[in-house]
């Protein structure tokens, strides 16, 4: 009987050979070890190559099948109108993912906003951000979220516009005008804005969407005081278990500490931190943590809220920068000192503290915030139609000069409820 075949044609060791064929001398044993190691490396290399080939094949097959986002996108694109059917009026704003214009729909005379999508590549098609924004806007229908109407196309293949509901006022401009005129919002008006904002964010989170860029620039107000959350260029759907997302999202002043400290996972609580920063800005008329860099932003947060620990934020010490940077040790309890409005209630401060909680798992949710005692205490929120839009004394960039003159005639009249330290509290 011949020797057992213990090596296959691919030079792979099939099983342990019998004693009769095992080497006996030290030199033979050493040689066998080298051959086994060589074969092991070859086997590992072949297995890795095979796995990579299977993975690439799977990805290619998946790409052939359009995702829900791509299906919605291409379906809307197929039925789109031409941009010539709209008349440009003026440029409104420009962001990371597009330029926004005010325009008139020639077929209906309706004023709309046209957002020309940026970051397009003719060979690769639309960016994930562009498709995500369109899909989100077409999917979500809520009175406090700007409505996505349709798509319009230009003469070039990469010239695509989102046709959006036109909302004239930007919260950022409103805050700036109030500050310049030494005015402050009264509690009922702050509650009016916050209630609408929280309803919008609750709807987003109920639909498994993280906005990832909530800030005063992206919060619009209609002439009737109805709040609309806008700009979904960074929005993402989320699932369970949580995925690893890009940490460099959300404008710096509104960025949650878990993003600043490079947490590998994050979810809806990052939006709630942004909501907390907006809440404080409505009260102070100034950003709460206006950092100049990521490190300065962390320092300002720690200074205002106290330096965290594993006791208040489980897992804090294991975050990447914490082991490499020695942060100053600040005591907690400084948030009240950062609120300039003396009339800000204890319930309001309690809600703000809940929104600015370090531990994302314990941070107040949108649904819980809407049920907070702050919104039940007197004075309660006014109706949106009673919101004092007249404090905007300058063009926010969303009107032409002629329109501003016409719209001022329809502004709500206001009376001044109180005067304190030369700062006026707006009331209706």
XYZ file of C-alpha atoms in Angstrom:
428
model
C 0.000 0.000 0.000
C 1.415 3.373 -1.086
C 1.846 6.429 1.148
C -1.327 8.243 2.202
C -2.193 11.350 0.195
C -2.155 14.023 2.886
C -1.577 16.997 0.553
C -4.193 18.040 -2.016
C -3.545 19.595 -5.431
C -3.818 23.115 -3.982
C -0.891 22.349 -1.706
C -3.200 22.414 1.307
C -2.642 20.175 4.326
C -5.779 18.028 4.588
C -5.180 16.198 7.868
C -2.436 15.108 10.217
C -0.220 12.496 8.457
C 0.357 9.067 10.088
C 3.449 8.424 12.232
C 5.069 6.362 9.443
C 5.529 9.430 7.284
C 6.360 11.941 10.025
C 9.936 13.316 10.014
C 12.330 11.980 12.618
C 15.414 14.200 12.541
C 15.541 17.743 13.937
C 16.252 19.073 10.452
C 13.226 17.285 9.004
C 11.007 18.555 11.846
C 12.216 22.130 11.299
C 11.554 21.803 7.583
C 8.056 20.488 8.209
C 7.282 23.415 10.521
C 8.347 25.864 7.837
C 6.235 24.085 5.201
C 3.188 23.988 7.487
C 3.566 27.702 8.286
C 3.939 28.484 4.592
C 0.851 26.443 3.743
C -1.114 28.085 6.571
C -0.276 31.514 5.227
C -1.253 30.429 1.738
C -4.545 29.031 3.009
C -5.257 32.229 4.965
C -4.403 34.348 1.935
C -6.676 32.273 -0.323
C -9.502 32.424 2.225
C -9.170 36.207 2.517
C -9.116 36.605 -1.262
C -12.160 34.359 -1.617
C -14.035 36.320 1.076
C -13.178 39.636 -0.608
C -14.338 38.347 -3.988
C -17.629 37.121 -2.511
C -18.121 40.458 -0.719
C -17.446 42.453 -3.907
C -19.841 40.224 -5.836
C -22.535 40.741 -3.192
C -22.055 44.528 -3.229
C -22.295 44.611 -7.031
C -25.494 42.546 -6.935
C -26.965 44.842 -4.269
C -26.118 47.896 -6.344
C -28.126 46.458 -9.210
C -31.172 46.531 -6.944
C -32.077 50.166 -6.132
C -32.539 51.070 -2.481
C -35.784 52.623 -1.226
C -34.040 56.007 -1.268
C -32.852 55.576 -4.852
C -36.279 54.276 -5.938
C -38.020 57.332 -4.472
C -35.398 59.589 -5.991
C -35.543 58.167 -9.510
C -39.333 57.898 -9.397
C -39.581 61.599 -8.548
C -36.955 62.433 -11.157
C -38.885 60.604 -13.869
C -41.977 62.788 -13.369
C -40.096 66.058 -12.828
C -40.837 69.420 -14.411
C -38.402 71.734 -16.179
C -36.811 74.614 -14.310
C -38.018 76.980 -17.056
C -41.490 76.598 -15.567
C -40.303 78.688 -12.615
C -39.283 82.359 -12.471
C -36.244 83.214 -10.334
C -36.859 86.100 -7.916
C -33.807 86.217 -5.621
C -31.192 84.100 -3.905
C -32.095 83.182 -0.316
C -29.194 81.216 1.100
C -26.381 78.799 0.355
C -25.490 75.758 2.443
C -23.299 72.694 2.315
C -25.549 70.822 -0.057
C -27.196 73.453 -2.195
C -28.120 77.002 -3.100
C -31.671 78.131 -2.285
C -33.616 80.610 -4.416
C -37.015 82.223 -4.049
C -39.037 81.655 -7.191
C -42.536 81.825 -8.665
C -44.301 78.823 -10.122
C -45.520 80.181 -13.472
C -48.432 77.731 -13.630
C -49.928 78.647 -10.245
C -48.291 81.988 -9.290
C -47.283 80.344 -5.996
C -44.038 81.494 -4.374
C -41.742 78.517 -3.748
C -38.171 77.846 -2.692
C -35.862 76.161 -5.207
C -32.862 74.338 -3.814
C -30.280 73.510 -6.437
C -28.425 70.415 -5.277
C -24.659 70.571 -5.033
C -22.092 67.809 -4.741
C -23.254 66.149 -7.945
C -21.032 64.108 -10.226
C -22.139 63.381 -13.769
C -20.373 59.998 -13.858
C -21.481 58.781 -10.419
C -24.858 60.500 -10.208
C -26.300 62.050 -7.076
C -24.609 62.078 -3.714
C -26.091 60.146 -0.808
C -26.862 63.470 0.882
C -28.884 64.740 -2.087
C -30.899 61.539 -2.376
C -31.366 61.359 1.395
C -32.679 64.910 1.633
C -35.148 64.384 -1.182
C -36.331 61.052 0.186
C -36.778 62.527 3.670
C -38.734 65.544 2.454
C -41.004 63.484 0.213
C -41.548 60.902 2.948
C -42.257 63.209 5.895
C -45.471 65.177 6.083
C -45.842 67.342 9.164
C -47.036 70.933 9.711
C -43.716 71.803 11.404
C -41.439 70.351 8.718
C -40.860 72.216 5.470
C -42.769 70.462 2.685
C -40.949 68.977 -0.286
C -43.179 69.440 -3.328
C -41.370 67.938 -6.316
C -38.199 67.931 -8.427
C -37.353 70.263 -11.295
C -34.581 69.610 -13.812
C -32.396 71.964 -15.818
C -30.793 71.648 -19.227
C -27.753 69.734 -17.897
C -27.952 66.214 -16.486
C -26.560 67.285 -13.103
C -28.776 70.367 -12.748
C -31.454 69.252 -10.302
C -33.655 71.349 -8.021
C -35.836 70.491 -5.050
C -39.071 72.468 -5.108
C -39.871 73.321 -1.498
C -42.488 75.188 0.458
C -41.372 78.814 0.791
C -41.084 79.999 4.398
C -39.943 83.635 4.686
C -38.415 84.035 8.148
C -35.322 82.441 9.626
C -35.149 82.067 13.421
C -31.512 83.147 13.337
C -32.465 86.475 11.708
C -35.320 86.938 14.153
C -32.993 86.462 17.128
C -30.434 88.855 15.682
C -33.059 91.545 15.113
C -34.407 91.164 18.645
C -30.889 91.460 20.053
C -30.102 94.546 17.978
C -33.340 96.197 19.124
C -32.761 95.258 22.813
C -35.850 93.039 22.809
C -36.383 89.637 24.421
C -39.024 86.978 23.924
C -41.539 86.551 26.728
C -42.042 83.017 28.167
C -45.241 82.345 26.197
C -43.469 83.088 22.907
C -40.472 80.931 23.799
C -42.902 78.110 24.593
C -44.674 78.668 21.269
C -41.413 78.134 19.361
C -40.208 75.256 21.529
C -43.504 73.358 21.361
C -43.488 73.435 17.570
C -39.804 72.528 17.357
C -40.253 69.564 19.706
C -43.262 68.314 17.725
C -41.193 68.376 14.538
C -38.266 66.558 16.163
C -40.601 64.012 17.761
C -42.043 63.259 14.299
C -38.548 62.828 12.860
C -37.476 60.436 15.608
C -40.742 58.481 15.424
C -39.880 57.898 11.765
C -36.317 56.810 12.651
C -34.662 59.920 11.239
C -31.860 61.919 12.874
C -31.668 65.476 11.540
C -27.983 65.926 12.524
C -27.897 69.687 11.883
C -30.505 71.421 14.013
C -29.616 75.091 14.493
C -31.330 78.468 14.287
C -30.326 78.789 10.618
C -32.405 75.708 9.769
C -35.524 76.723 11.672
C -37.938 78.833 9.648
C -41.096 80.715 10.614
C -44.025 81.573 8.378
C -45.730 84.936 8.460
C -48.385 83.257 10.640
C -45.797 82.135 13.189
C -45.762 78.476 12.127
C -42.339 76.908 12.682
C -40.785 74.711 9.988
C -37.644 72.597 10.364
C -35.609 72.696 7.146
C -32.352 71.515 5.519
C -32.185 67.729 5.619
C -28.879 67.426 3.775
C -27.260 65.648 6.745
C -30.336 63.703 7.882
C -30.001 59.924 8.157
C -32.317 57.042 8.925
C -31.206 54.932 11.852
C -31.904 51.407 13.010
C -31.067 48.943 15.730
C -28.385 48.079 16.567
C -26.967 51.569 16.193
C -24.594 52.113 13.305
C -21.328 53.993 13.288
C -21.888 57.382 11.654
C -19.618 60.274 10.794
C -18.844 62.178 14.035
C -18.196 65.503 12.264
C -21.841 66.467 11.856
C -23.930 69.229 13.449
C -22.714 72.829 13.453
C -20.121 73.299 16.216
C -22.164 75.464 18.618
C -25.015 72.915 18.646
C -22.891 69.745 18.630
C -23.450 67.174 21.375
C -20.511 66.167 23.616
C -20.568 62.559 22.367
C -19.844 63.888 18.869
C -17.113 66.221 20.088
C -15.477 63.356 21.990
C -15.702 60.986 18.998
C -18.111 58.408 20.375
C -18.251 55.480 17.914
C -22.060 55.407 18.046
C -24.744 58.048 18.366
C -28.454 58.432 17.743
C -31.409 60.776 18.310
C -30.011 62.303 21.554
C -27.632 64.417 19.438
C -30.693 66.238 18.066
C -32.002 66.789 21.589
C -28.731 68.423 22.654
C -29.123 70.801 19.695
C -32.701 71.525 20.783
C -31.376 72.402 24.247
C -28.861 74.848 22.766
C -31.633 76.456 20.688
C -33.841 76.696 23.802
C -31.110 78.579 25.681
C -30.534 80.836 22.678
C -34.224 81.776 22.614
C -33.903 82.847 26.245
C -30.530 84.619 25.971
C -30.724 85.740 22.312
C -27.123 84.519 22.066
C -25.566 81.090 21.478
C -25.031 79.189 24.728
C -21.664 77.639 23.811
C -20.077 79.704 20.976
C -16.855 77.709 20.646
C -14.106 78.653 18.198
C -12.797 75.097 17.770
C -13.789 71.596 18.822
C -11.476 71.712 21.833
C -12.729 75.171 22.821
C -16.312 73.915 22.430
C -15.625 71.045 24.849
C -14.006 73.488 27.299
C -17.022 75.834 27.190
C -19.450 72.967 27.789
C -17.410 71.606 30.711
C -17.094 75.108 32.179
C -20.860 75.649 31.983
C -22.101 72.217 33.031
C -19.202 70.776 34.999
C -16.587 68.273 33.857
C -18.280 64.868 33.410
C -17.202 61.547 34.898
C -18.197 57.916 34.500
C -20.655 58.438 37.359
C -22.739 60.948 35.379
C -21.864 59.631 31.916
C -21.099 55.881 31.851
C -18.296 55.147 29.398
C -16.987 58.708 29.416
C -13.430 57.729 30.390
C -13.206 55.282 27.475
C -13.940 57.914 24.814
C -10.877 58.401 22.552
C -9.785 61.960 23.490
C -10.396 61.561 27.236
C -7.367 59.323 27.730
C -5.112 61.646 25.744
C -6.185 65.093 26.959
C -6.224 66.349 30.545
C -9.375 68.453 30.903
C -9.763 71.010 33.676
C -12.008 69.825 36.499
C -15.034 72.156 36.739
C -17.878 71.749 39.269
C -21.472 71.205 38.060
C -24.301 73.667 38.564
C -23.195 76.598 36.415
C -26.068 76.503 33.924
C -28.267 78.958 35.832
C -25.481 81.561 35.702
C -25.430 81.287 31.916
C -29.110 82.278 31.630
C -29.443 86.044 31.350
C -33.251 86.288 31.623
C -34.172 86.577 35.304
C -37.773 85.559 34.590
C -36.683 82.102 33.362
C -38.534 79.688 35.657
C -37.182 76.743 37.635
C -39.255 74.390 35.470
C -37.652 75.945 32.400
C -34.196 75.423 33.890
C -35.104 71.813 34.741
C -36.118 71.146 31.125
C -32.955 72.788 29.828
C -30.826 70.641 32.145
C -32.615 67.543 30.874
C -31.893 68.454 27.258
C -28.248 69.195 28.096
C -27.623 65.970 30.023
C -24.204 64.449 29.319
C -25.347 60.822 29.214
C -27.189 60.344 25.877
C -29.219 57.481 27.375
C -30.629 59.832 30.038
C -31.050 62.925 27.875
C -34.657 64.130 27.631
C -36.486 62.919 24.520
C -38.760 65.082 22.380
C -41.852 63.210 23.583
C -40.874 63.608 27.247
C -40.026 67.290 26.760
C -43.500 68.020 25.363
C -45.012 66.609 28.573
C -42.713 68.641 30.832
C -44.170 70.853 33.564
C -42.557 73.896 31.922
C -45.203 73.900 29.180
C -48.048 73.558 31.686
C -47.096 76.439 33.996
C -48.415 79.959 33.400
C -48.070 81.679 31.046
C -48.692 78.858 28.571
C -47.633 79.003 24.919
C -49.492 81.407 22.651
C -50.924 80.223 19.349
C -48.490 80.559 16.404
C -50.642 83.324 14.883
C -49.930 85.429 17.987
C -46.160 85.174 17.621
C -44.695 88.714 17.239
C -43.110 88.618 13.795
C -42.842 92.428 13.855
C -39.568 92.356 15.782
C -37.818 91.611 12.510
C -36.848 95.123 11.510
C -34.343 94.166 8.817
C -34.526 92.014 5.685
C -33.615 88.463 6.666
C -32.365 87.779 3.168
C -35.512 85.927 2.213
C -37.457 88.890 0.872
C -36.896 91.350 -1.907
C -36.924 95.009 -0.879
C -40.373 95.653 -2.353
C -41.916 92.756 -0.508
C -40.529 93.858 2.810
C -42.416 97.127 2.526
C -45.651 95.319 1.674
C -45.289 92.739 4.423
C -44.558 95.273 7.142
C -48.108 96.534 6.712
C -49.478 93.137 7.720
C -47.197 92.576 10.701
C -48.761 92.060 14.080
C -48.752 95.059 16.376
C -47.011 94.495 19.687
C -47.088 96.007 23.116
C -44.287 95.941 25.613
C -45.113 93.918 28.667
C -42.188 94.924 30.842
C -38.991 96.914 30.880
C -35.987 95.541 32.747
C -32.411 96.774 32.552
C -33.152 98.499 29.222
C -34.147 95.151 27.726
C -37.736 94.923 26.523
C -39.858 91.787 26.874
C -42.030 91.302 23.803
C -45.674 90.484 24.379
C -48.826 90.653 22.287
